[in-house]
Amino acid sequence: PWPETPVLLPEDERKIARMYGVGSIEDAAYVSGKSVPAFRRLSSSSSVLDQRALLDAAFTGGAAERVMEVARRRSSIKSTRSSELSTSEISSALRRRSSMVADDECY
């Protein structure tokens, strides 16, 4: 039996997602207002009508707001990760600095 949804290669998924201004096929499906299986089926179809349905969904019906929502969600995830990283880097730098100051006071 055929799979319910087509299997796409990771590079094909990234290429399709980039056309919607996002980084994953799941986000592209969200932007287009489709379920992930429906989005996969439509994006792998050779039917002009299916391709037209995707284009229409991408440029109408609140798609721009959904792209912004995805961007905000992704930036908050990155921001959280980078702030955790910068906090550890800052505390490490402070420890090094305080040990250098302590060493200078000994001389």
XYZ file of N, CA, C and O in Angstrom:
428
model
N 0.829 -1.209 0.000
C 0.000 0.000 0.000
C 0.868 1.265 0.000
O 1.958 1.276 0.537
N 0.338 2.301 -0.580
C 1.017 3.597 -0.630
C 0.951 4.274 0.737
O -0.013 4.128 1.469
N 1.964 5.058 1.069
C 1.891 5.800 2.338
C 0.794 6.858 2.265
O 0.447 7.343 1.190
N 0.250 7.193 3.436
C -0.824 8.198 3.476
C -0.335 9.567 3.037
O -1.058 10.327 2.417
N 0.899 9.901 3.409
C 1.488 11.166 2.974
C 2.820 10.864 2.321
O 3.500 9.907 2.691
N 3.195 11.654 1.333
C 4.468 11.410 0.658
C 5.651 11.631 1.600
O 5.577 12.426 2.528
N 6.699 10.899 1.332
C 7.931 11.062 2.093
C 8.826 12.013 1.307
O 9.094 11.796 0.130
N 9.253 13.084 1.964
C 10.105 14.069 1.319
C 11.500 13.983 1.924
O 11.655 13.723 3.120
N 12.494 14.209 1.107
C 13.860 14.259 1.607
C 14.039 15.518 2.459
O 13.384 16.533 2.211
N 14.919 15.464 3.464
C 15.111 16.647 4.326
C 15.459 17.908 3.544
O 14.946 18.991 3.857
N 16.309 17.788 2.526
C 16.652 18.988 1.750
C 15.464 19.516 0.960
O 15.322 20.720 0.760
N 14.564 18.610 0.523
C 13.351 19.055 -0.165
C 12.413 19.766 0.810
O 11.791 20.769 0.462
N 12.319 19.239 2.027
C 11.487 19.892 3.037
C 11.997 21.293 3.341
O 11.216 22.232 3.448
N 13.313 21.433 3.485
C 13.889 22.759 3.758
C 13.633 23.718 2.604
O 13.319 24.891 2.810
N 13.759 23.216 1.387
C 13.537 24.060 0.207
C 12.082 24.544 0.154
O 11.818 25.723 -0.093
N 11.167 23.640 0.421
C 9.746 24.007 0.422
C 9.467 24.999 1.546
O 8.786 26.003 1.351
N 10.014 24.724 2.725
C 9.783 25.612 3.873
C 10.308 27.014 3.596
O 9.664 28.006 3.954
N 11.478 27.109 2.953
C 12.053 28.422 2.639
C 11.138 29.240 1.742
O 11.103 30.463 1.830
N 10.396 28.560 0.859
C 9.466 29.281 -0.017
C 8.369 29.974 0.786
O 7.773 30.935 0.327
N 8.131 29.480 2.007
C 7.118 30.074 2.874
C 7.732 30.972 3.937
O 7.045 31.464 4.818
N 9.050 31.138 3.880
C 9.726 32.021 4.814
C 9.924 31.434 6.197
O 10.076 32.172 7.169
N 9.896 30.101 6.289
C 10.051 29.431 7.577
C 11.109 28.344 7.461
O 11.637 28.092 6.385
N 11.403 27.673 8.574
C 12.494 26.718 8.585
C 12.113 25.257 8.559
O 12.975 24.403 8.427
N 10.826 24.936 8.700
C 10.443 23.516 8.712
C 9.144 23.309 7.939
O 8.361 24.247 7.741
N 8.934 22.073 7.546
C 7.723 21.738 6.793
C 6.484 21.901 7.685
O 5.419 22.277 7.215
N 6.647 21.662 8.990
C 5.536 21.828 9.921
C 5.124 23.301 10.010
O 3.938 23.615 10.027
N 6.120 24.185 10.061
C 5.820 25.616 10.097
C 5.207 26.078 8.775
O 4.310 26.919 8.764
N 5.682 25.529 7.668
C 5.114 25.889 6.364
C 3.648 25.455 6.287
O 2.806 26.191 5.760
N 3.345 24.280 6.816
C 1.955 23.818 6.841
C 1.105 24.765 7.688
O -0.004 25.134 7.292
N 1.647 25.182 8.834
C 0.924 26.116 9.704
C 0.663 27.441 8.981
O -0.452 27.969 9.022
N 1.694 27.961 8.312
C 1.554 29.235 7.594
C 0.481 29.131 6.516
O -0.309 30.048 6.318
N 0.435 27.987 5.836
C -0.540 27.831 4.756
C -1.931 27.480 5.274
O -2.889 27.446 4.499
N -2.046 27.211 6.575
C -3.353 26.878 7.136
C -3.779 25.458 6.843
O -4.970 25.135 6.921
N -2.827 24.603 6.536
C -3.117 23.197 6.214
C -2.547 22.298 7.299
O -1.623 22.673 8.014
N -3.077 21.081 7.374
C -2.466 20.087 8.255
C -1.159 19.642 7.599
O -0.980 19.796 6.388
N -0.259 19.097 8.384
C 1.028 18.659 7.834
C 0.827 17.592 6.752
O 1.416 17.703 5.668
N -0.013 16.558 6.976
C -0.218 15.571 5.901
C -0.804 16.189 4.627
O -0.372 15.876 3.518
N -1.771 17.093 4.784
C -2.368 17.738 3.606
C -1.339 18.607 2.901
O -1.263 18.619 1.663
N -0.527 19.310 3.672
C 0.503 20.160 3.085
C 1.522 19.316 2.312
O 1.919 19.666 1.205
N 1.962 18.209 2.900
C 2.908 17.317 2.211
C 2.312 16.803 0.899
O 2.979 16.781 -0.119
N 1.042 16.398 0.967
C 0.392 15.863 -0.236
C 0.301 16.927 -1.315
O 0.658 16.692 -2.472
N -0.136 18.123 -0.941
C -0.276 19.195 -1.924
C 1.075 19.648 -2.474
O 1.211 19.908 -3.671
N 2.082 19.743 -1.600
C 3.378 20.248 -2.064
C 4.125 19.248 -2.929
O 4.993 19.640 -3.709
N 3.795 17.984 -2.822
C 4.465 16.996 -3.676
C 3.640 16.640 -4.908
O 4.076 15.854 -5.746
N 2.483 17.239 -5.038
C 1.614 16.965 -6.184
C 2.117 17.677 -7.438
O 2.669 18.774 -7.362
N 1.898 17.049 -8.566
C 2.243 17.689 -9.833
C 1.034 18.418 -10.438
O 1.143 19.027 -11.488
N -0.090 18.366 -9.749
C -1.302 19.024 -10.227
C -1.185 20.539 -10.066
O -0.853 21.050 -8.993
N -1.462 21.244 -11.116
C -1.433 22.704 -11.090
C -2.466 23.229 -10.096
O -2.215 24.218 -9.393
N -3.596 22.568 -9.998
C -4.634 23.007 -9.060
C -4.164 22.881 -7.607
O -4.447 23.758 -6.787
N -3.439 21.798 -7.289
C -2.903 21.640 -5.940
C -1.856 22.706 -5.640
O -1.837 23.289 -4.553
N -0.994 22.975 -6.607
C 0.023 24.007 -6.416
C -0.631 25.381 -6.252
O -0.199 26.190 -5.439
N -1.675 25.609 -7.002
C -2.409 26.879 -6.905
C -3.063 27.018 -5.533
O -3.056 28.092 -4.927
N -3.603 25.911 -5.017
C -4.228 25.930 -3.692
C -3.201 26.313 -2.622
O -3.506 27.088 -1.704
N -1.982 25.801 -2.744
C -0.932 26.154 -1.788
C -0.535 27.616 -1.900
O -0.352 28.300 -0.897
N -0.382 28.081 -3.121
C -0.028 29.495 -3.314
C -1.110 30.419 -2.768
O -0.807 31.411 -2.111
N -2.360 30.082 -3.062
C -3.458 30.897 -2.546
C -3.455 30.910 -1.021
O -3.653 31.948 -0.402
N -3.213 29.750 -0.413
C -3.201 29.654 1.047
C -2.038 30.436 1.639
O -2.147 30.994 2.732
N -0.924 30.484 0.920
C 0.272 31.161 1.433
C 0.143 32.677 1.399
O 0.801 33.363 2.177
N -0.684 33.192 0.514
C -0.756 34.644 0.355
C -2.101 35.242 0.729
O -2.352 36.408 0.464
N -2.955 34.446 1.336
C -4.256 34.952 1.763
C -4.601 34.377 3.131
O -3.917 33.498 3.639
N -5.659 34.885 3.705
C -6.214 34.292 4.914
C -5.329 34.326 6.144
O -5.281 33.367 6.896
N -4.612 35.406 6.345
C -3.827 35.541 7.567
C -2.477 34.865 7.545
O -1.852 34.679 8.591
N -1.998 34.490 6.375
C -0.698 33.809 6.291
C 0.433 34.691 6.810
O 1.338 34.200 7.487
N 0.376 35.974 6.522
C 1.441 36.882 6.985
C 1.499 36.924 8.505
O 2.583 36.905 9.095
N 0.333 36.938 9.143
C 0.305 36.924 10.610
C 0.871 35.619 11.152
O 1.576 35.611 12.164
N 0.576 34.511 10.467
C 1.104 33.211 10.920
C 2.617 33.141 10.740
O 3.311 32.566 11.581
N 3.147 33.742 9.671
C 4.606 33.788 9.494
C 5.236 34.568 10.642
O 6.246 34.141 11.224
N 4.646 35.694 10.999
C 5.168 36.500 12.099
C 5.086 35.744 13.426
O 5.992 35.827 14.251
N 4.013 35.003 13.611
C 3.876 34.214 14.841
C 4.961 33.144 14.923
O 5.567 32.939 15.977
N 5.227 32.475 13.795
C 6.305 31.478 13.758
C 7.637 32.152 14.059
O 8.438 31.638 14.843
N 7.878 33.305 13.472
C 9.134 34.017 13.697
C 9.280 34.411 15.165
O 10.355 34.257 15.752
N 8.204 34.904 15.773
C 8.259 35.265 17.195
C 8.521 34.044 18.054
O 9.329 34.086 18.981
N 7.858 32.952 17.736
C 8.038 31.718 18.505
C 9.473 31.221 18.383
O 10.106 30.873 19.368
N 10.007 31.231 17.167
C 11.385 30.776 16.945
C 12.388 31.704 17.615
O 13.361 31.259 18.183
N 12.146 33.022 17.547
C 13.106 33.950 18.145
C 13.082 33.844 19.665
O 14.108 33.995 20.310
N 11.922 33.557 20.249
C 11.879 33.416 21.705
C 12.608 32.152 22.132
O 13.255 32.126 23.172
N 12.552 31.104 21.329
C 13.295 29.875 21.632
C 14.783 30.154 21.532
O 15.549 29.816 22.428
N 15.214 30.819 20.452
C 16.630 31.150 20.291
C 17.086 32.105 21.374
O 18.174 31.976 21.913
N 16.253 33.079 21.703
C 16.596 34.061 22.717
C 16.790 33.382 24.069
O 17.726 33.681 24.799
N 15.919 32.448 24.395
C 16.042 31.723 25.651
C 17.330 30.925 25.668
O 18.070 30.948 26.638
N 17.615 30.243 24.574
C 18.841 29.447 24.510
C 20.072 30.334 24.580
O 21.021 30.035 25.279
N 20.068 31.447 23.843
C 21.253 32.298 23.828
C 21.412 33.026 25.154
O 22.518 33.260 25.597
N 20.314 33.373 25.828
C 20.458 34.037 27.123
C 20.999 33.063 28.153
O 21.774 33.442 29.017
N 20.619 31.785 28.065
C 21.197 30.797 28.971
C 22.686 30.659 28.702
O 23.489 30.608 29.618
N 23.042 30.631 27.449
C 24.444 30.510 27.076
C 25.213 31.745 27.519
O 26.263 31.632 28.123
N 24.683 32.912 27.273
C 25.407 34.121 27.642
C 25.499 34.262 29.162
O 26.474 34.780 29.673
N 24.515 33.798 29.886
C 24.587 33.838 31.342
C 25.729 32.975 31.842
O 26.505 33.394 32.704
N 25.864 31.777 31.290
C 26.963 30.906 31.722
C 28.308 31.486 31.294
O 29.288 31.405 32.033
N 28.343 32.096 30.108
C 29.585 32.723 29.664
C 29.950 33.899 30.565
O 31.111 34.079 30.922
N 28.949 34.668 30.950
C 29.198 35.820 31.813
C 29.705 35.356 33.179
O 30.681 35.887 33.698
N 29.055 34.350 33.745
C 29.500 33.896 35.069
C 30.896 33.300 34.998
O 31.706 33.493 35.907
N 31.211 32.619 33.902
C 32.560 32.077 33.728
C 33.583 33.212 33.625
O 34.654 33.157 34.239
N 33.249 34.231 32.865
C 34.151 35.378 32.716
C 34.339 36.095 34.046
O 35.445 36.523 34.382
N 33.271 36.229 34.821
C 33.378 36.878 36.124
C 34.275 36.085 37.072
O 35.059 36.661 37.825
N 34.155 34.755 37.027
C 35.020 33.923 37.872
C 36.480 34.105 37.479
O 37.354 34.236 38.333
N 36.749 34.115 36.167
C 38.126 34.320 35.707
C 38.634 35.688 36.146
O 39.757 35.830 36.607
N 37.776 36.692 36.012
C 38.177 38.057 36.366
C 38.475 38.158 37.848
O 39.458 38.746 38.265
N 37.603 37.576 38.660
C 37.821 37.678 40.110
C 39.074 36.922 40.531
O 39.787 37.345 41.434
N 39.389 35.811 39.850
C 40.624 35.099 40.194
C 41.845 35.903 39.763
O 42.866 35.903 40.438
N 41.744 36.640 38.651
C 42.858 37.483 38.208
C 43.064 38.635 39.180
O 44.185 38.988 39.523
N 41.968 39.226 39.653
C 42.060 40.328 40.610
C 42.686 39.816 41.907
O 43.549 40.456 42.492
N 42.292 38.637 42.339
C 42.851 38.053 43.566
C 44.348 37.796 43.406
O 45.118 38.032 44.329
N 44.738 37.329 42.220
C 46.153 37.090 41.957
C 46.935 38.403 42.003
O 48.043 38.472 42.536
N 46.362 39.482 41.444
C 47.038 40.789 41.434
C 47.196 41.339 42.851
O 48.173 42.005 43.148
N 46.224 41.072 43.709
C 46.281 41.582 45.077
C 47.370 40.899 45.870
O 47.893 41.449 46.837
N 47.755 39.687 45.465
C 48.795 38.945 46.164
C 50.176 39.555 45.907
O 51.097 39.375 46.684
N 50.352 40.263 44.795
C 51.671 40.804 44.439
C 51.851 42.126 44.992
O 51.793 43.069 45.202
